[in-house]
């Protein structure tokens, strides 16, 4: 059974049109609607955005987090590969997220857009 229903689609390294000055290309995003809805234009929102941070940690943690919060993206995950951690940001408020939690091996997370899905952190990060 697919984790995503027909009203959501997975985008890998494709732009999100989050404003006149913001066109980020997250490593992964779950966008509302079918992929067919975005053949002529990029989505203007996402349900979940994921960045894999190996060499871009400061950029992902500071600049991109604020861009996604400002756009009202409900959930933003940052995979810190070197630290073997995932930062989960939720509850966007203006320039930042109200809730920010660091998860490590042994923890589980469940995307807000797929509440029945439970994922072990070590399943998402290499060499944990």
CSV table of N, CA and C in Angstrom, one decimal:
chain,number,residue,atom,x,y,z
A,1,UNK,N,0.8,-1.2,0.0
A,1,UNK,CA,0.0,0.0,0.0
A,1,UNK,C,0.9,1.3,0.0
A,2,UNK,N,0.7,2.2,-0.9
A,2,UNK,CA,1.5,3.4,-1.0
A,2,UNK,C,1.3,4.3,0.2
A,3,UNK,N,2.4,4.9,0.6
A,3,UNK,CA,2.4,5.8,1.8
A,3,UNK,C,1.7,7.1,1.4
A,4,UNK,N,1.7,7.5,0.1
A,4,UNK,CA,1.1,8.7,-0.3
A,4,UNK,C,-0.2,8.4,-1.0
A,5,UNK,N,-1.2,9.2,-0.8
A,5,UNK,CA,-2.5,9.0,-1.5
A,5,UNK,C,-2.4,9.8,-2.8
A,6,UNK,N,-3.4,9.7,-3.7
A,6,UNK,CA,-3.4,10.4,-5.0
A,6,UNK,C,-3.4,11.9,-4.9
A,7,UNK,N,-3.7,12.5,-3.7
A,7,UNK,CA,-3.8,13.9,-3.5
A,7,UNK,C,-2.4,14.5,-3.1
A,8,UNK,N,-1.4,13.7,-3.1
A,8,UNK,CA,0.0,14.2,-2.7
A,8,UNK,C,1.0,13.5,-3.7
A,9,UNK,N,2.1,14.2,-3.9
A,9,UNK,CA,3.1,13.6,-4.7
A,9,UNK,C,4.5,14.0,-4.2
A,10,UNK,N,5.4,13.1,-4.5
A,10,UNK,CA,6.8,13.2,-4.0
A,10,UNK,C,7.6,14.0,-5.1
A,11,UNK,N,8.4,15.0,-4.7
A,11,UNK,CA,9.2,15.7,-5.6
A,11,UNK,C,10.7,15.6,-5.1
A,12,UNK,N,11.6,15.3,-5.9
A,12,UNK,CA,13.0,15.1,-5.6
A,12,UNK,C,13.8,16.1,-6.3
A,13,UNK,N,14.4,17.0,-5.5
A,13,UNK,CA,15.3,18.1,-6.0
A,13,UNK,C,14.6,18.9,-7.2
A,14,UNK,N,13.4,19.3,-6.9
A,14,UNK,CA,12.6,20.1,-7.8
A,14,UNK,C,12.2,21.4,-7.1
A,15,UNK,N,12.1,22.5,-7.8
A,15,UNK,CA,11.8,23.8,-7.1
A,15,UNK,C,10.4,23.9,-6.6
A,16,UNK,N,10.3,24.7,-5.5
A,16,UNK,CA,9.0,25.1,-5.0
A,16,UNK,C,9.0,26.7,-5.2
A,17,UNK,N,7.9,27.2,-5.7
A,17,UNK,CA,7.7,28.6,-5.9
A,17,UNK,C,7.1,29.2,-4.6
A,18,UNK,N,8.0,29.6,-3.7
A,18,UNK,CA,7.5,30.1,-2.4
A,18,UNK,C,7.5,31.6,-2.3
A,19,UNK,N,7.5,32.3,-3.4
A,19,UNK,CA,7.5,33.7,-3.3
A,19,UNK,C,8.3,34.3,-4.4
A,20,UNK,N,8.2,35.6,-4.6
A,20,UNK,CA,8.9,36.3,-5.7
A,20,UNK,C,10.4,36.1,-5.6
A,21,UNK,N,10.9,36.0,-4.3
A,21,UNK,CA,12.4,35.9,-4.2
A,21,UNK,C,12.8,34.5,-3.6
A,22,UNK,N,11.9,33.5,-3.6
A,22,UNK,CA,12.3,32.2,-3.1
A,22,UNK,C,11.9,31.1,-4.0
A,23,UNK,N,12.9,30.4,-4.5
A,23,UNK,CA,12.6,29.3,-5.4
A,23,UNK,C,13.6,28.1,-5.0
A,24,UNK,N,13.5,27.7,-3.7
A,24,UNK,CA,14.4,26.6,-3.2
A,24,UNK,C,14.1,25.3,-3.9
A,25,UNK,N,15.2,24.5,-3.9
A,25,UNK,CA,15.1,23.1,-4.5
A,25,UNK,C,15.4,22.1,-3.4
A,26,UNK,N,14.4,21.8,-2.6
A,26,UNK,CA,14.7,20.9,-1.5
A,26,UNK,C,15.1,19.5,-2.0
A,27,UNK,N,15.8,18.8,-1.2
A,27,UNK,CA,16.2,17.4,-1.6
A,27,UNK,C,15.0,16.5,-1.8
A,28,UNK,N,14.0,16.8,-1.0
A,28,UNK,CA,12.7,16.0,-1.1
A,28,UNK,C,11.6,16.9,-0.6
A,29,UNK,N,10.4,16.8,-1.3
A,29,UNK,CA,9.3,17.5,-0.8
A,29,UNK,C,8.0,16.7,-1.1
A,30,UNK,N,7.1,16.7,-0.2
A,30,UNK,CA,5.8,16.1,-0.5
A,30,UNK,C,4.8,17.3,-0.7
A,31,UNK,N,4.3,17.4,-2.0
A,31,UNK,CA,3.5,18.5,-2.4
A,31,UNK,C,2.0,18.0,-2.5
A,32,UNK,N,1.1,18.9,-2.3
A,32,UNK,CA,-0.3,18.6,-2.4
A,32,UNK,C,-0.6,18.5,-3.9
A,33,UNK,N,-1.6,17.7,-4.2
A,33,UNK,CA,-2.1,17.5,-5.6
A,33,UNK,C,-1.3,16.4,-6.3
A,34,UNK,N,-1.7,16.2,-7.5
A,34,UNK,CA,-1.0,15.2,-8.4
A,34,UNK,C,0.2,15.9,-9.1
A,35,UNK,N,1.1,15.1,-9.5
A,35,UNK,CA,2.3,15.6,-10.3
A,35,UNK,C,1.8,16.3,-11.5
A,36,UNK,N,0.7,15.9,-12.0
A,36,UNK,CA,0.1,16.5,-13.3
A,36,UNK,C,-0.3,17.9,-13.0
A,37,UNK,N,-0.7,18.3,-11.8
A,37,UNK,CA,-1.1,19.6,-11.5
A,37,UNK,C,0.1,20.6,-11.6
A,38,UNK,N,1.3,20.1,-11.7
A,38,UNK,CA,2.5,21.0,-11.7
A,38,UNK,C,3.3,20.8,-12.9
A,39,UNK,N,2.7,20.5,-14.0
A,39,UNK,CA,3.4,20.3,-15.3
A,39,UNK,C,3.9,21.7,-15.9
A,40,UNK,N,3.1,22.7,-15.6
A,40,UNK,CA,3.4,24.0,-16.2
A,40,UNK,C,3.9,25.0,-15.1
A,41,UNK,N,3.8,24.7,-13.9
A,41,UNK,CA,4.3,25.6,-12.8
A,41,UNK,C,4.7,24.8,-11.6
A,42,UNK,N,5.6,25.4,-10.8
A,42,UNK,CA,6.0,24.7,-9.6
A,42,UNK,C,5.0,24.9,-8.5
A,43,UNK,N,4.9,23.9,-7.6
A,43,UNK,CA,4.0,24.1,-6.4
A,43,UNK,C,4.4,25.3,-5.6
A,44,UNK,N,3.4,25.9,-5.0
A,44,UNK,CA,3.6,27.1,-4.2
A,44,UNK,C,3.7,26.8,-2.7
A,45,UNK,N,3.5,25.5,-2.4
A,45,UNK,CA,3.6,25.0,-1.0
A,45,UNK,C,4.0,23.5,-1.0
A,46,UNK,N,4.2,23.0,0.2
A,46,UNK,CA,4.5,21.6,0.4
A,46,UNK,C,4.0,21.2,1.7
A,47,UNK,N,3.7,19.9,1.9
A,47,UNK,CA,3.3,19.4,3.2
A,47,UNK,C,4.5,19.1,4.1
A,48,UNK,N,5.6,18.7,3.4
A,48,UNK,CA,6.8,18.3,4.1
A,48,UNK,C,8.0,18.6,3.2
A,49,UNK,N,9.0,19.2,3.8
A,49,UNK,CA,10.2,19.5,3.0
A,49,UNK,C,11.4,18.8,3.8
A,50,UNK,N,12.3,18.2,3.0
A,50,UNK,CA,13.4,17.5,3.6
A,50,UNK,C,14.7,18.0,2.9
A,51,UNK,N,15.7,18.4,3.8
A,51,UNK,CA,17.0,18.7,3.3
A,51,UNK,C,18.0,17.7,3.9
A,52,UNK,N,18.9,17.2,3.1
A,52,UNK,CA,20.0,16.3,3.5
A,52,UNK,C,21.2,17.2,3.7
A,53,UNK,N,21.7,17.4,4.9
A,53,UNK,CA,22.7,18.4,5.2
A,53,UNK,C,24.0,17.7,5.5
A,54,UNK,N,24.9,17.8,4.5
A,54,UNK,CA,26.3,17.2,4.7
A,54,UNK,C,27.3,18.4,4.8
A,55,UNK,N,27.2,19.2,3.7
A,55,UNK,CA,28.2,20.3,3.7
A,55,UNK,C,27.4,21.6,3.8
A,56,UNK,N,26.1,21.6,3.8
A,56,UNK,CA,25.3,22.8,3.8
A,56,UNK,C,24.5,23.1,5.1
A,57,UNK,N,25.1,22.6,6.2
A,57,UNK,CA,24.4,22.6,7.5
A,57,UNK,C,23.9,24.0,7.9
A,58,UNK,N,24.8,24.9,7.9
A,58,UNK,CA,24.4,26.3,8.3
A,58,UNK,C,23.3,26.9,7.4
A,59,UNK,N,23.5,26.7,6.1
A,59,UNK,CA,22.5,27.2,5.1
A,59,UNK,C,21.1,26.6,5.3
A,60,UNK,N,21.1,25.2,5.5
A,60,UNK,CA,19.9,24.5,5.7
A,60,UNK,C,19.2,24.9,7.1
A,61,UNK,N,20.0,25.0,8.1
A,61,UNK,CA,19.6,25.3,9.5
A,61,UNK,C,19.1,26.7,9.6
A,62,UNK,N,19.7,27.6,9.0
A,62,UNK,CA,19.4,29.1,9.2
A,62,UNK,C,18.5,29.6,8.0
A,63,UNK,N,19.1,29.8,6.9
A,63,UNK,CA,18.4,30.5,5.8
A,63,UNK,C,17.2,29.7,5.3
A,64,UNK,N,17.4,28.4,4.9
A,64,UNK,CA,16.3,27.6,4.4
A,64,UNK,C,15.2,27.4,5.4
A,65,UNK,N,15.5,27.2,6.7
A,65,UNK,CA,14.5,27.0,7.7
A,65,UNK,C,13.6,28.3,7.7
A,66,UNK,N,14.2,29.4,7.6
A,66,UNK,CA,13.4,30.7,7.7
A,66,UNK,C,12.5,30.8,6.4
A,67,UNK,N,13.1,30.4,5.3
A,67,UNK,CA,12.3,30.5,4.0
A,67,UNK,C,11.1,29.6,4.1
A,68,UNK,N,11.3,28.4,4.6
A,68,UNK,CA,10.2,27.4,4.7
A,68,UNK,C,9.1,27.8,5.7
A,69,UNK,N,9.6,28.4,6.9
A,69,UNK,CA,8.7,28.8,7.9
A,69,UNK,C,7.9,30.0,7.4
A,70,UNK,N,8.5,31.0,6.7
A,70,UNK,CA,7.8,32.1,6.2
A,70,UNK,C,6.8,31.7,5.1
A,71,UNK,N,7.0,30.6,4.4
A,71,UNK,CA,6.1,30.2,3.4
A,71,UNK,C,5.0,29.3,4.0
A,72,UNK,N,5.0,29.0,5.3
A,72,UNK,CA,4.0,28.3,6.0
A,72,UNK,C,4.1,26.8,5.8
A,73,UNK,N,5.3,26.3,5.4
A,73,UNK,CA,5.4,24.8,5.2
A,73,UNK,C,5.3,24.2,6.6
A,74,UNK,N,4.3,23.3,6.8
A,74,UNK,CA,4.0,22.8,8.2
A,74,UNK,C,5.1,22.0,8.8
A,75,UNK,N,6.0,21.4,8.0
A,75,UNK,CA,7.0,20.5,8.5
A,75,UNK,C,8.2,20.5,7.7
A,76,UNK,N,9.4,20.6,8.4
A,76,UNK,CA,10.7,20.7,7.7
A,76,UNK,C,11.6,19.8,8.5
A,77,UNK,N,12.2,18.8,7.7
A,77,UNK,CA,13.2,17.9,8.3
A,77,UNK,C,14.6,18.2,7.8
A,78,UNK,N,15.6,18.3,8.6
A,78,UNK,CA,16.9,18.4,8.2
A,78,UNK,C,17.7,17.2,8.7
A,79,UNK,N,18.2,16.4,7.7
A,79,UNK,CA,19.1,15.3,8.0
A,79,UNK,C,20.5,15.7,8.2
A,80,UNK,N,21.0,15.7,9.4
A,80,UNK,CA,22.4,16.0,9.7
A,80,UNK,C,23.2,14.7,9.5
A,81,UNK,N,23.7,14.4,8.4
A,81,UNK,CA,24.4,13.1,8.1
A,81,UNK,C,25.6,12.9,9.0
A,82,UNK,N,26.4,13.8,9.1
A,82,UNK,CA,27.6,13.6,9.9
A,82,UNK,C,27.3,13.4,11.4
A,83,UNK,N,26.3,14.1,11.9
A,83,UNK,CA,26.0,14.0,13.3
A,83,UNK,C,25.0,12.8,13.5
A,84,UNK,N,24.5,12.2,12.5
A,84,UNK,CA,23.5,11.1,12.5
A,84,UNK,C,22.3,11.5,13.3
A,85,UNK,N,21.8,12.7,13.0
A,85,UNK,CA,20.6,13.3,13.6
A,85,UNK,C,19.6,13.8,12.6
A,86,UNK,N,18.4,13.9,13.0
A,86,UNK,CA,17.4,14.6,12.2
A,86,UNK,C,16.7,15.7,13.0
A,87,UNK,N,16.7,16.9,12.5
A,87,UNK,CA,16.0,18.0,13.2
A,87,UNK,C,14.6,18.1,12.5
A,88,UNK,N,13.6,18.0,13.4
A,88,UNK,CA,12.2,18.1,12.9
A,88,UNK,C,11.6,19.4,13.4
A,89,UNK,N,11.3,20.2,12.4
A,89,UNK,CA,10.7,21.6,12.6
A,89,UNK,C,9.2,21.6,12.3
A,90,UNK,N,8.4,22.0,13.2
A,90,UNK,CA,7.0,22.1,13.0
A,90,UNK,C,6.4,23.4,13.6
A,91,UNK,N,5.2,23.7,13.2
A,91,UNK,CA,4.5,24.9,13.6
A,91,UNK,C,5.2,26.2,13.2
A,92,UNK,N,5.1,26.4,11.9
A,92,UNK,CA,5.7,27.7,11.3
A,92,UNK,C,5.1,28.9,11.9
A,93,UNK,N,5.9,29.9,12.3
A,93,UNK,CA,5.5,31.1,12.8
A,93,UNK,C,6.4,32.2,12.2
A,94,UNK,N,5.9,33.0,11.3
A,94,UNK,CA,6.6,34.1,10.7
A,94,UNK,C,7.9,33.7,10.2
A,95,UNK,N,9.0,33.9,10.9
A,95,UNK,CA,10.4,33.7,10.4
A,95,UNK,C,11.0,32.4,10.9
A,96,UNK,N,10.3,31.6,11.7
A,96,UNK,CA,10.9,30.4,12.2
A,96,UNK,C,9.8,29.4,12.6
A,97,UNK,N,10.2,28.3,13.1
A,97,UNK,CA,9.3,27.2,13.6
A,97,UNK,C,9.2,27.3,15.1
A,98,UNK,N,8.0,27.1,15.6
A,98,UNK,CA,7.8,27.1,17.1
A,98,UNK,C,8.4,25.9,17.7
A,99,UNK,N,8.3,24.7,17.0
A,99,UNK,CA,8.7,23.4,17.6
A,99,UNK,C,9.9,23.0,16.8
A,100,UNK,N,11.0,22.7,17.5
A,100,UNK,CA,12.2,22.1,16.8
A,100,UNK,C,12.8,21.1,17.7
A,101,UNK,N,12.9,19.8,17.2
A,101,UNK,CA,13.3,18.7,18.0
A,101,UNK,C,14.4,17.9,17.2
A,102,UNK,N,15.5,17.5,17.9
A,102,UNK,CA,16.5,16.7,17.4
A,102,UNK,C,16.2,15.2,17.7
A,103,UNK,N,16.2,14.4,16.7
A,103,UNK,CA,16.0,12.9,16.9
A,103,UNK,C,17.2,12.2,16.5
A,104,UNK,N,17.5,11.1,17.2
A,104,UNK,CA,18.6,10.2,16.9
A,104,UNK,C,18.2,8.8,16.8
A,105,UNK,N,19.2,7.9,16.5
A,105,UNK,CA,18.9,6.5,16.4
A,105,UNK,C,18.2,6.0,17.6
A,106,UNK,N,17.2,5.2,17.4
A,106,UNK,CA,16.3,4.7,18.5
A,106,UNK,C,15.0,5.5,18.6
A,107,UNK,N,15.0,6.7,18.0
A,107,UNK,CA,13.8,7.5,17.9
A,107,UNK,C,13.0,7.1,16.7
A,108,UNK,N,11.7,7.5,16.7
A,108,UNK,CA,10.9,7.3,15.5
A,108,UNK,C,10.2,8.7,15.2
A,109,UNK,N,9.8,8.8,14.0
A,109,UNK,CA,9.1,10.0,13.6
A,109,UNK,C,8.0,9.7,12.7
A,110,UNK,N,7.0,10.5,12.6
A,110,UNK,CA,5.8,10.3,11.8
A,110,UNK,C,5.5,11.6,11.1
A,111,UNK,N,5.5,11.7,9.8
A,111,UNK,CA,5.2,12.9,9.1
A,111,UNK,C,3.8,13.4,9.4
A,112,UNK,N,3.6,14.6,9.6
A,112,UNK,CA,2.2,15.2,9.8
A,112,UNK,C,1.3,14.8,8.7
A,113,UNK,N,1.8,14.8,7.5
A,113,UNK,CA,1.0,14.5,6.3
A,113,UNK,C,0.6,13.0,6.1
A,114,UNK,N,1.3,12.2,6.8
A,114,UNK,CA,1.1,10.7,6.8
A,114,UNK,C,1.1,10.2,8.2
A,115,UNK,N,0.1,10.5,9.0
A,115,UNK,CA,0.1,10.2,10.4
A,115,UNK,C,0.2,8.7,10.7
A,116,UNK,N,-0.2,7.9,9.9
A,116,UNK,CA,-0.2,6.4,10.1
A,116,UNK,C,1.2,5.8,9.9
A,117,UNK,N,2.1,6.6,9.3
A,117,UNK,CA,3.5,6.1,9.0
A,117,UNK,C,4.4,6.4,10.1
A,118,UNK,N,5.1,5.4,10.6
A,118,UNK,CA,6.1,5.6,11.7
A,118,UNK,C,7.4,5.1,11.1
A,119,UNK,N,8.5,6.0,11.2
A,119,UNK,CA,9.7,5.7,10.6
A,119,UNK,C,10.8,5.8,11.7
A,120,UNK,N,11.7,4.8,11.7
A,120,UNK,CA,12.8,4.8,12.6
A,120,UNK,C,13.9,5.7,12.0
A,121,UNK,N,14.5,6.5,12.8
A,121,UNK,CA,15.5,7.4,12.4
A,121,UNK,C,16.7,6.7,11.7
A,122,UNK,N,17.1,5.6,12.3
A,122,UNK,CA,18.2,4.8,11.7
A,122,UNK,C,17.9,4.3,10.4
A,123,UNK,N,16.7,4.2,10.0
A,123,UNK,CA,16.3,3.7,8.7
A,123,UNK,C,16.5,4.8,7.6
A,124,UNK,N,16.6,6.1,8.1
A,124,UNK,CA,16.7,7.2,7.2
A,124,UNK,C,18.2,7.7,7.0
A,125,UNK,N,19.0,7.4,8.0
A,125,UNK,CA,20.4,7.9,8.0
A,125,UNK,C,21.4,6.8,7.7
A,126,UNK,N,22.3,7.0,6.8
A,126,UNK,CA,23.3,6.0,6.5
A,126,UNK,C,24.3,5.7,7.7
A,127,UNK,N,24.7,4.5,7.9
A,127,UNK,CA,25.7,4.1,8.8
A,127,UNK,C,25.4,4.4,10.3
A,128,UNK,N,24.1,4.4,10.6
A,128,UNK,CA,23.7,4.6,12.0
A,128,UNK,C,23.7,3.2,12.7
